[in-house]
Coordinates of C-alpha atoms in Angstrom, one line a residue:
X476 CA -12.9 2.9 24.2
X477 CA -8.8 2.1 22.6
X478 CA -6.4 4.8 20.8
X479 CA -6.7 4.3 17.0
X480 CA -3.7 3.3 15.3
X481 CA -1.6 6.6 12.8
X482 CA 0.0 5.4 10.3
X483 CA 1.9 7.3 8.5
X484 CA 2.9 7.8 4.8
X485 CA 6.7 7.5 3.8
X486 CA 8.0 7.8 -0.4
X487 CA 12.1 9.1 1.0
X488 CA 13.3 8.7 3.9
X489 CA 12.3 12.5 4.9
X490 CA 9.2 11.5 5.1
X491 CA 9.3 8.6 7.4
X492 CA 11.6 10.8 10.1
X493 CA 9.4 12.9 9.7
X494 CA 6.5 10.8 10.5
X495 CA 8.8 8.7 13.2
X496 CA 9.0 12.7 15.1
X497 CA 5.3 13.8 14.8
X498 CA 4.5 10.8 16.7
X499 CA 2.8 8.5 14.2
X500 CA 2.6 4.3 15.6
X501 CA 3.0 2.9 11.3
X502 CA 4.5 4.0 8.9
X503 CA 4.2 2.4 5.0
X504 CA 5.6 2.7 2.0
X505 CA 7.0 1.3 -1.2
X506 CA 10.5 -0.5 -2.0
X507 CA 10.7 -0.6 -6.1
X508 CA 8.1 -0.2 -8.2
X509 CA 5.2 -2.7 -6.3
X510 CA 3.3 -0.4 -5.4
X511 CA 1.1 1.7 -5.4
X512 CA 2.8 4.6 -5.5
X513 CA 5.2 3.8 -8.2
X514 CA 6.3 6.3 -10.2
X515 CA 4.8 9.5 -8.1
X516 CA 6.9 9.1 -5.3
X517 CA 11.5 8.4 -4.5
X518 CA 10.4 4.5 -3.1
X519 CA 12.8 2.3 -1.4
X520 CA 15.1 0.1 -2.5
X521 CA 16.0 -3.6 -1.1
X522 CA 19.1 -1.9 0.5
X523 CA 16.7 0.7 2.6
X524 CA 14.5 -1.9 4.2
X525 CA 17.1 -2.9 7.4
X526 CA 17.2 1.3 8.1
X527 CA 13.8 1.7 7.5
X528 CA 13.3 -1.5 10.1
X529 CA 15.9 0.0 12.6
X530 CA 14.9 4.0 12.6
X531 CA 10.8 2.6 13.0
X532 CA 11.3 -0.4 16.2
X533 CA 13.8 2.4 18.1
X534 CA 10.9 4.5 18.4
X535 CA 8.1 1.2 18.7
X536 CA 6.4 1.8 15.6
X537 CA 5.4 -1.3 13.2
X538 CA 6.1 -1.1 9.4
X539 CA 3.8 -1.9 6.7
X540 CA 5.6 -2.7 3.1
X541 CA 2.9 -2.2 0.0
X542 CA 3.0 -5.0 -2.5
X543 CA -1.1 -3.8 -3.3
X544 CA -0.7 -3.7 -7.6
X545 CA -2.2 -5.9 -10.3
X546 CA 0.7 -8.5 -10.4
X547 CA 2.0 -10.9 -13.9
X548 CA 3.5 -13.6 -14.0
X549 CA 6.9 -12.2 -14.8
X550 CA 6.6 -10.0 -11.2
X551 CA 6.1 -13.2 -9.3
X552 CA 10.0 -13.9 -9.2
X553 CA 10.3 -10.2 -6.9
X554 CA 7.0 -10.7 -4.7
X555 CA 8.3 -13.6 -3.5
X556 CA 12.1 -11.5 -3.4
X557 CA 10.4 -8.3 -1.5
X558 CA 8.4 -10.6 0.6
X559 CA 12.3 -12.3 1.7
X560 CA 13.7 -9.4 2.7
X561 CA 11.2 -8.0 4.1
X562 CA 10.7 -11.3 6.6
X563 CA 14.5 -10.9 7.2
X564 CA 14.8 -7.0 7.9
X565 CA 11.9 -7.5 10.3
X566 CA 9.3 -5.8 8.3
X567 CA 6.1 -5.5 10.4
X568 CA 3.3 -6.5 7.5
X569 CA 3.1 -6.4 3.8
X570 CA 0.0 -4.7 2.1
X571 CA -1.7 -7.4 -0.5
X572 CA -4.6 -6.8 -2.8
X573 CA -3.1 -10.4 -5.4
X574 CA -3.5 -13.7 -4.1
X575 CA -0.4 -14.2 -5.2
X576 CA 0.5 -12.1 -2.8
X577 CA -0.5 -13.2 0.2
X578 CA 0.6 -16.6 0.3
X579 CA 3.4 -15.8 -0.3
X580 CA 4.2 -13.6 3.0
X581 CA 1.8 -16.4 5.1
X582 CA 4.1 -18.6 3.5
X583 CA 6.8 -17.5 4.9
X584 CA 5.4 -16.1 8.5
X585 CA 4.8 -12.4 7.4
X586 CA 1.4 -10.5 8.3
X587 CA -0.6 -9.7 6.2
X588 CA -2.9 -6.7 5.7
X589 CA -5.3 -6.3 3.2
X590 CA -5.3 -3.2 0.3
X591 CA -8.3 -0.9 0.0
X592 CA -8.1 -2.4 -3.8
X593 CA -9.8 -5.4 -2.5
X594 CA -13.2 -3.2 -2.1
X595 CA -14.3 -4.7 0.9
X596 CA -17.6 -3.2 2.3
X597 CA -18.9 -6.2 4.3
X598 CA -18.5 -8.7 7.0
X599 CA -18.8 -11.5 5.4
X600 CA -15.6 -11.1 2.9
X601 CA -14.5 -9.9 6.0
X602 CA -14.6 -13.6 7.4
X603 CA -13.0 -15.0 4.1
X604 CA -10.1 -12.4 4.1
X605 CA -9.5 -13.3 8.0
X606 CA -9.1 -16.5 6.9
X607 CA -5.1 -14.5 5.5
X608 CA -5.0 -11.4 7.2
X609 CA -5.5 -9.3 10.4
X610 CA -5.7 -5.6 9.1
X611 CA -7.9 -4.9 6.8
X612 CA -8.6 -1.8 5.0
X613 CA -12.4 -1.3 4.1
X614 CA -13.4 0.3 0.5
X615 CA -13.4 4.4 0.9
X616 CA -17.2 4.4 -0.3
X617 CA -18.4 3.3 3.1
X618 CA -20.6 5.8 5.5
X619 CA -19.6 5.1 9.5
X620 CA -22.8 3.6 9.7
X621 CA -21.5 1.5 7.5
X622 CA -18.2 0.5 9.4
X623 CA -19.7 0.4 12.3
X624 CA -21.9 -2.7 11.2
X625 CA -19.1 -4.7 9.9
X626 CA -16.8 -3.7 13.4
X627 CA -19.8 -4.2 15.8
X628 CA -20.2 -7.7 13.3
X629 CA -16.8 -8.8 13.8
X630 CA -16.6 -8.2 17.9
X631 CA -20.5 -10.0 18.0
X632 CA -18.7 -12.9 16.4
X633 CA -15.5 -12.4 17.0
X634 CA -13.9 -13.1 13.8
X635 CA -9.7 -13.4 14.1
X636 CA -7.5 -13.2 12.1
X637 CA -4.6 -16.0 12.0
X638 CA -2.7 -14.3 15.4
X639 CA -5.7 -15.2 16.7
X640 CA -6.4 -11.3 17.4
X641 CA -9.8 -10.3 16.5
X642 CA -9.6 -8.8 12.9
X643 CA -8.6 -4.9 12.7
X644 CA -10.1 -2.4 10.7
X645 CA -8.5 0.4 9.1
X646 CA -9.9 3.5 7.4
X647 CA -8.4 6.8 5.6
X648 CA -8.6 10.1 7.4
X649 CA -6.5 12.3 5.6
X650 CA -5.2 12.8 1.7
X651 CA -5.9 12.5 -1.6
X652 CA -8.7 10.1 -3.1
X653 CA -9.2 8.5 -6.6
X654 CA -12.8 9.3 -8.2
X655 CA -12.8 6.0 -9.8
X656 CA -14.2 3.1 -7.0
X657 CA -11.4 2.5 -3.9
X658 CA -8.7 3.3 -6.7
X659 CA -9.8 1.0 -8.8
X660 CA -8.8 3.2 -12.4
X661 CA -8.4 2.5 -16.1
X662 CA -8.1 6.1 -17.3
X663 CA -4.7 6.2 -17.4
X664 CA -4.7 2.9 -18.8
X665 CA -6.8 3.9 -22.1
X666 CA -5.4 7.4 -22.4
X667 CA -1.2 7.0 -22.0
X668 CA -1.4 3.3 -21.3
X669 CA 0.0 3.9 -17.9
X670 CA -1.9 1.4 -15.6
X671 CA -3.0 3.4 -12.2
X672 CA -3.1 0.3 -10.8
X673 CA 0.2 -0.8 -10.8
X674 CA 1.1 2.5 -9.6
X675 CA 2.0 4.8 -12.8
X676 CA -1.8 6.3 -12.6
X677 CA -0.9 10.0 -15.1
X678 CA -3.2 11.8 -12.7
X679 CA -5.4 12.3 -15.6
X680 CA -8.1 13.0 -13.3
X681 CA -6.6 16.3 -12.2
X682 CA -7.0 18.2 -15.5
X683 CA -10.3 20.2 -16.7
X684 CA -12.0 18.3 -18.8
X685 CA -14.6 19.7 -21.8
X686 CA -18.1 17.4 -22.0
X687 CA -18.8 17.4 -25.3
X688 CA -22.0 15.4 -26.8
X689 CA -20.8 12.9 -29.8
X690 CA -24.1 12.8 -32.3
X691 CA -24.6 16.6 -31.7
X692 CA -22.0 18.2 -30.9
X693 CA -23.4 20.2 -28.5
X694 CA -21.2 21.2 -24.9
X695 CA -22.6 20.6 -21.8
X696 CA -22.1 23.7 -20.0
X697 CA -20.1 22.2 -16.2
X698 CA -20.3 24.7 -13.3
X699 CA -17.1 22.9 -12.7
X700 CA -14.7 21.9 -15.1
X701 CA -12.2 20.2 -13.4
X702 CA -15.6 17.4 -12.8
X703 CA -13.2 14.5 -12.0
X704 CA -10.4 16.3 -9.0
X705 CA -11.9 15.1 -5.3
X706 CA -10.7 17.2 -2.5
X707 CA -8.6 15.9 -0.5
X708 CA -10.4 14.0 2.3
X709 CA -9.9 15.1 6.4
X710 CA -11.2 13.6 8.9
X711 CA -10.0 16.3 12.2
X712 CA -13.0 17.8 12.2
X713 CA -15.0 14.4 12.7
X714 CA -12.8 13.1 14.5
X715 CA -15.3 11.2 17.5
X716 CA -17.7 10.0 14.8
X717 CA -15.0 8.4 12.5
X718 CA -13.5 7.0 16.7
X719 CA -16.9 5.9 17.4
X720 CA -17.1 3.7 14.0
X721 CA -15.6 1.4 16.0
X722 CA -12.2 1.0 13.4
X723 CA -8.6 0.5 14.6
X724 CA -6.0 2.0 12.4
X725 CA -6.2 5.5 10.6
X726 CA -4.4 5.8 7.8
X727 CA -3.1 9.4 6.3
X728 CA -2.5 9.5 2.2
X729 CA 0.3 10.8 0.9
X730 CA 3.5 9.1 -0.3
X731 CA 4.1 10.9 -3.3
X732 CA 4.4 14.7 -0.6
X733 CA 6.8 15.9 1.2
X734 CA 8.6 15.5 3.8
X735 CA 6.6 18.8 5.8
X736 CA 3.1 17.1 4.9
X737 CA 4.2 14.7 5.8
X738 CA 5.3 16.1 9.3
X739 CA 1.9 18.3 9.9
X740 CA -0.3 15.4 9.3
X741 CA 0.5 13.5 11.5
X742 CA 1.8 16.2 13.6
X743 CA -1.9 17.3 14.0
X744 CA -3.7 13.6 13.4
X745 CA -1.4 12.9 17.0
X746 CA -2.8 15.9 19.2
X747 CA -5.8 14.9 17.4
X748 CA -6.2 11.7 18.9
X749 CA -4.8 11.8 22.0
X750 CA -6.7 14.8 22.2
X751 CA -10.2 11.2 22.0
X752 CA -8.0 9.3 24.6
X753 CA -7.8 12.7 27.0
X754 CA -11.1 14.3 26.5
X755 CA -10.3 17.3 25.7
X756 CA -10.9 16.6 21.6
X757 CA -13.3 20.1 21.2
X758 CA -14.1 23.0 18.5
X759 CA -11.5 25.1 19.2
X760 CA -8.9 22.9 18.1
X761 CA -9.8 22.0 15.5
X762 CA -10.1 25.2 14.4
X763 CA -6.4 25.0 15.0
X764 CA -6.0 21.5 13.3
X765 CA -7.4 23.6 10.0
X766 CA -5.3 25.8 9.9
X767 CA -2.8 24.2 10.1
X768 CA -3.6 21.4 7.8
X769 CA -4.4 24.0 5.9
X770 CA -0.6 25.6 5.0
X771 CA 0.1 22.1 3.7
X772 CA -0.6 20.3 0.0
X773 CA -4.1 19.8 -0.5
X774 CA -7.1 20.6 -3.1
X775 CA -10.2 21.5 -0.7
X776 CA -11.8 19.3 2.0
X777 CA -14.3 17.2 2.7
X778 CA -14.7 15.0 4.9
X779 CA -15.7 11.8 2.3
X780 CA -18.4 9.2 2.5
X781 CA -18.6 9.1 5.7
X782 CA -22.0 11.3 7.1
X783 CA -23.4 9.5 4.0
X784 CA -22.9 11.7 1.0
X785 CA -24.0 9.9 -2.2
X786 CA -22.0 12.0 -4.7
X787 CA -18.2 13.3 -4.4
X788 CA -17.1 17.6 -3.7
X789 CA -14.4 18.2 -6.4
X790 CA -11.7 20.9 -6.1
X791 CA -12.3 23.9 -8.6
X792 CA -9.0 24.5 -9.6
X793 CA -5.8 22.7 -10.6
X794 CA -2.6 22.6 -7.7
X795 CA -2.0 22.4 -4.0
X796 CA -4.9 24.8 -2.0
X797 CA -2.1 25.0 0.7
X798 CA -1.8 28.8 2.5
X799 CA 1.6 28.5 2.8
X800 CA 4.8 26.8 0.3
X801 CA 8.3 26.6 0.8
X802 CA 10.9 28.7 -1.5
X803 CA 14.9 26.8 -1.4
X804 CA 17.0 28.8 -0.1
X805 CA 20.3 27.4 -0.2
X806 CA 22.1 23.8 1.8
X807 CA 23.7 22.8 5.8
X808 CA 27.2 22.9 5.5
X809 CA 27.9 22.1 9.9
X810 CA 26.7 21.7 13.0
X811 CA 28.7 22.8 15.8
X812 CA 27.4 20.4 18.2
X813 CA 28.1 22.3 21.7
X814 CA 26.8 25.9 20.6
X815 CA 24.1 24.2 19.6
X816 CA 25.1 26.4 15.8
X817 CA 23.4 25.7 12.4
X818 CA 26.0 26.5 9.7
X819 CA 23.8 27.4 6.2
X820 CA 24.6 28.0 2.7
X821 CA 22.7 30.7 0.6
X822 CA 22.0 29.8 -2.7
X823 CA 19.0 32.0 -3.3
X824 CA 16.9 34.7 -2.0
X825 CA 17.3 36.4 1.2
X826 CA 16.7 35.3 4.9
X827 CA 15.8 37.4 7.4
X828 CA 15.3 37.4 11.7
X829 CA 11.9 36.6 11.7
X830 CA 11.5 34.0 8.9
X831 CA 10.1 30.0 9.6
X832 CA 12.5 28.5 8.0
X833 CA 12.3 24.3 6.8
X834 CA 14.8 22.3 6.9
X835 CA 15.0 18.3 5.6
X836 CA 16.6 16.0 4.4
X837 CA 16.9 12.0 4.9
X838 CA 18.1 11.6 8.8
X839 CA 17.2 15.0 9.6
X840 CA 13.1 14.1 7.8
X841 CA 11.8 18.2 7.8
X842 CA 11.6 21.2 10.5
X843 CA 10.6 23.8 11.1
X844 CA 11.4 27.0 13.1
X845 CA 11.3 31.2 13.1
X846 CA 14.3 32.9 12.9
X847 CA 15.1 34.5 15.6
X848 CA 18.9 35.0 15.6
X849 CA 21.6 34.9 13.3
X850 CA 25.3 35.9 12.3
X851 CA 25.6 36.5 8.4
X852 CA 29.4 35.5 7.6
X853 CA 29.9 36.5 11.2
X854 CA 28.9 39.7 11.5
X855 CA 25.0 39.9 13.4
X856 CA 22.9 41.4 10.3
X857 CA 18.8 41.0 9.9
X858 CA 19.3 39.4 6.4
X859 CA 21.2 37.1 4.8
X860 CA 21.8 36.7 0.9
X861 CA 22.6 34.7 -2.0
X862 CA 26.6 33.9 -1.3
X863 CA 25.9 34.4 2.5
X864 CA 27.0 32.0 5.2
X865 CA 24.3 31.9 7.9
X866 CA 24.9 30.4 11.4
X867 CA 21.4 30.0 13.4
X868 CA 20.7 28.3 16.8
X869 CA 19.1 25.4 16.9
X870 CA 17.9 22.4 19.2
X871 CA 18.2 20.2 17.0
X872 CA 21.2 18.5 14.6
X873 CA 22.0 19.4 11.0
X874 CA 24.2 17.6 8.0
X875 CA 25.2 18.8 4.9
X876 CA 22.6 16.8 3.6
X877 CA 19.7 19.2 4.3
X878 CA 18.5 21.7 2.6
X879 CA 16.8 24.8 3.6
X880 CA 13.6 26.1 3.2
X881 CA 11.8 29.7 3.9
X882 CA 7.7 29.3 3.9
X883 CA 6.8 32.4 2.5
X884 CA 2.5 32.5 2.1
X885 CA 0.9 30.8 -0.8
X886 CA -2.1 33.0 -2.9
X887 CA -3.7 30.6 -4.2
X888 CA -7.0 31.9 -6.3
X889 CA -9.8 29.9 -5.4

């Protein structure tokens, strides 16, 4: 069984570096406005493409540009520019749903991956898109049994993409799920004229709703007011079954989430995939991974439709159910290379010996550690407060652009 490619989200350089540092095999990202997270994250610019490519190539990580929104005529010139710039920067592939994007990428010899928005659910559709693409993301609503039938048919019928290699199947492994079929939602467009299919979702489904019979005015009694907000997908506890379905790429959702989310989730799934490879995947490790995943942003977890479930599982509250949260403390000042000591200026709250801190930055990524030693204004003290300068021994370099946070317990009513 070929090892699964672990595909990480990158909404900015901090998340990109977090993905690279924690074992991603590939990263996907948006540039400017034509991607499904156009408003949910600080997207990269065209000028960032060479730097993205450079960082990823240094780690032998594949790069995927998302161009998977609905495309209108006035977008076509932008599409051509984006695809051309991606080709010039040696980006590995473009993730697309519109034939205009697919045709543009193919004309320039750029690899194409089919987005989940196409909603591929059967082998004949795979055969059709094999004329254009080497990798396809299946519909999120398929079961593992259905996925396995497709991957077995690809092998049996030798269905190959433009590269001459067998088509590879990609599925979502972890992260937010949409109430609509494979994310094709019109609710935000109807209510606020902001199209989710253009990357501008207002997340209406995450709110409380009351259902009323318009003929009688009767208000329906609901066990859960968050009836359109699914729990987050998590497959780490069924990853052995996911691997047996024959998929080649496991996609982690989260381009709108923080770099520590990317770091934690990618680290857990990297460990899990490697454990499958060396046959050490077991219940004890699953419990440990789940505890780590629960620390970062989540709406609760379920296995999606992979085990044949017909209805979704809904979150029972707004926001995150994470067991931990970060509190801003200050910013980086200087790194003393020979001594390996980082200097920070505290702008808010306190930091003490024994605290867990998080340092994030465009080059640093997301680094978490416990404070075991610390100088406060050049004195050995247990606690530093607002206005103080602290120095801490570090195994990584910090920069003036870095932010310092303290990780604290997050009390969530579930």
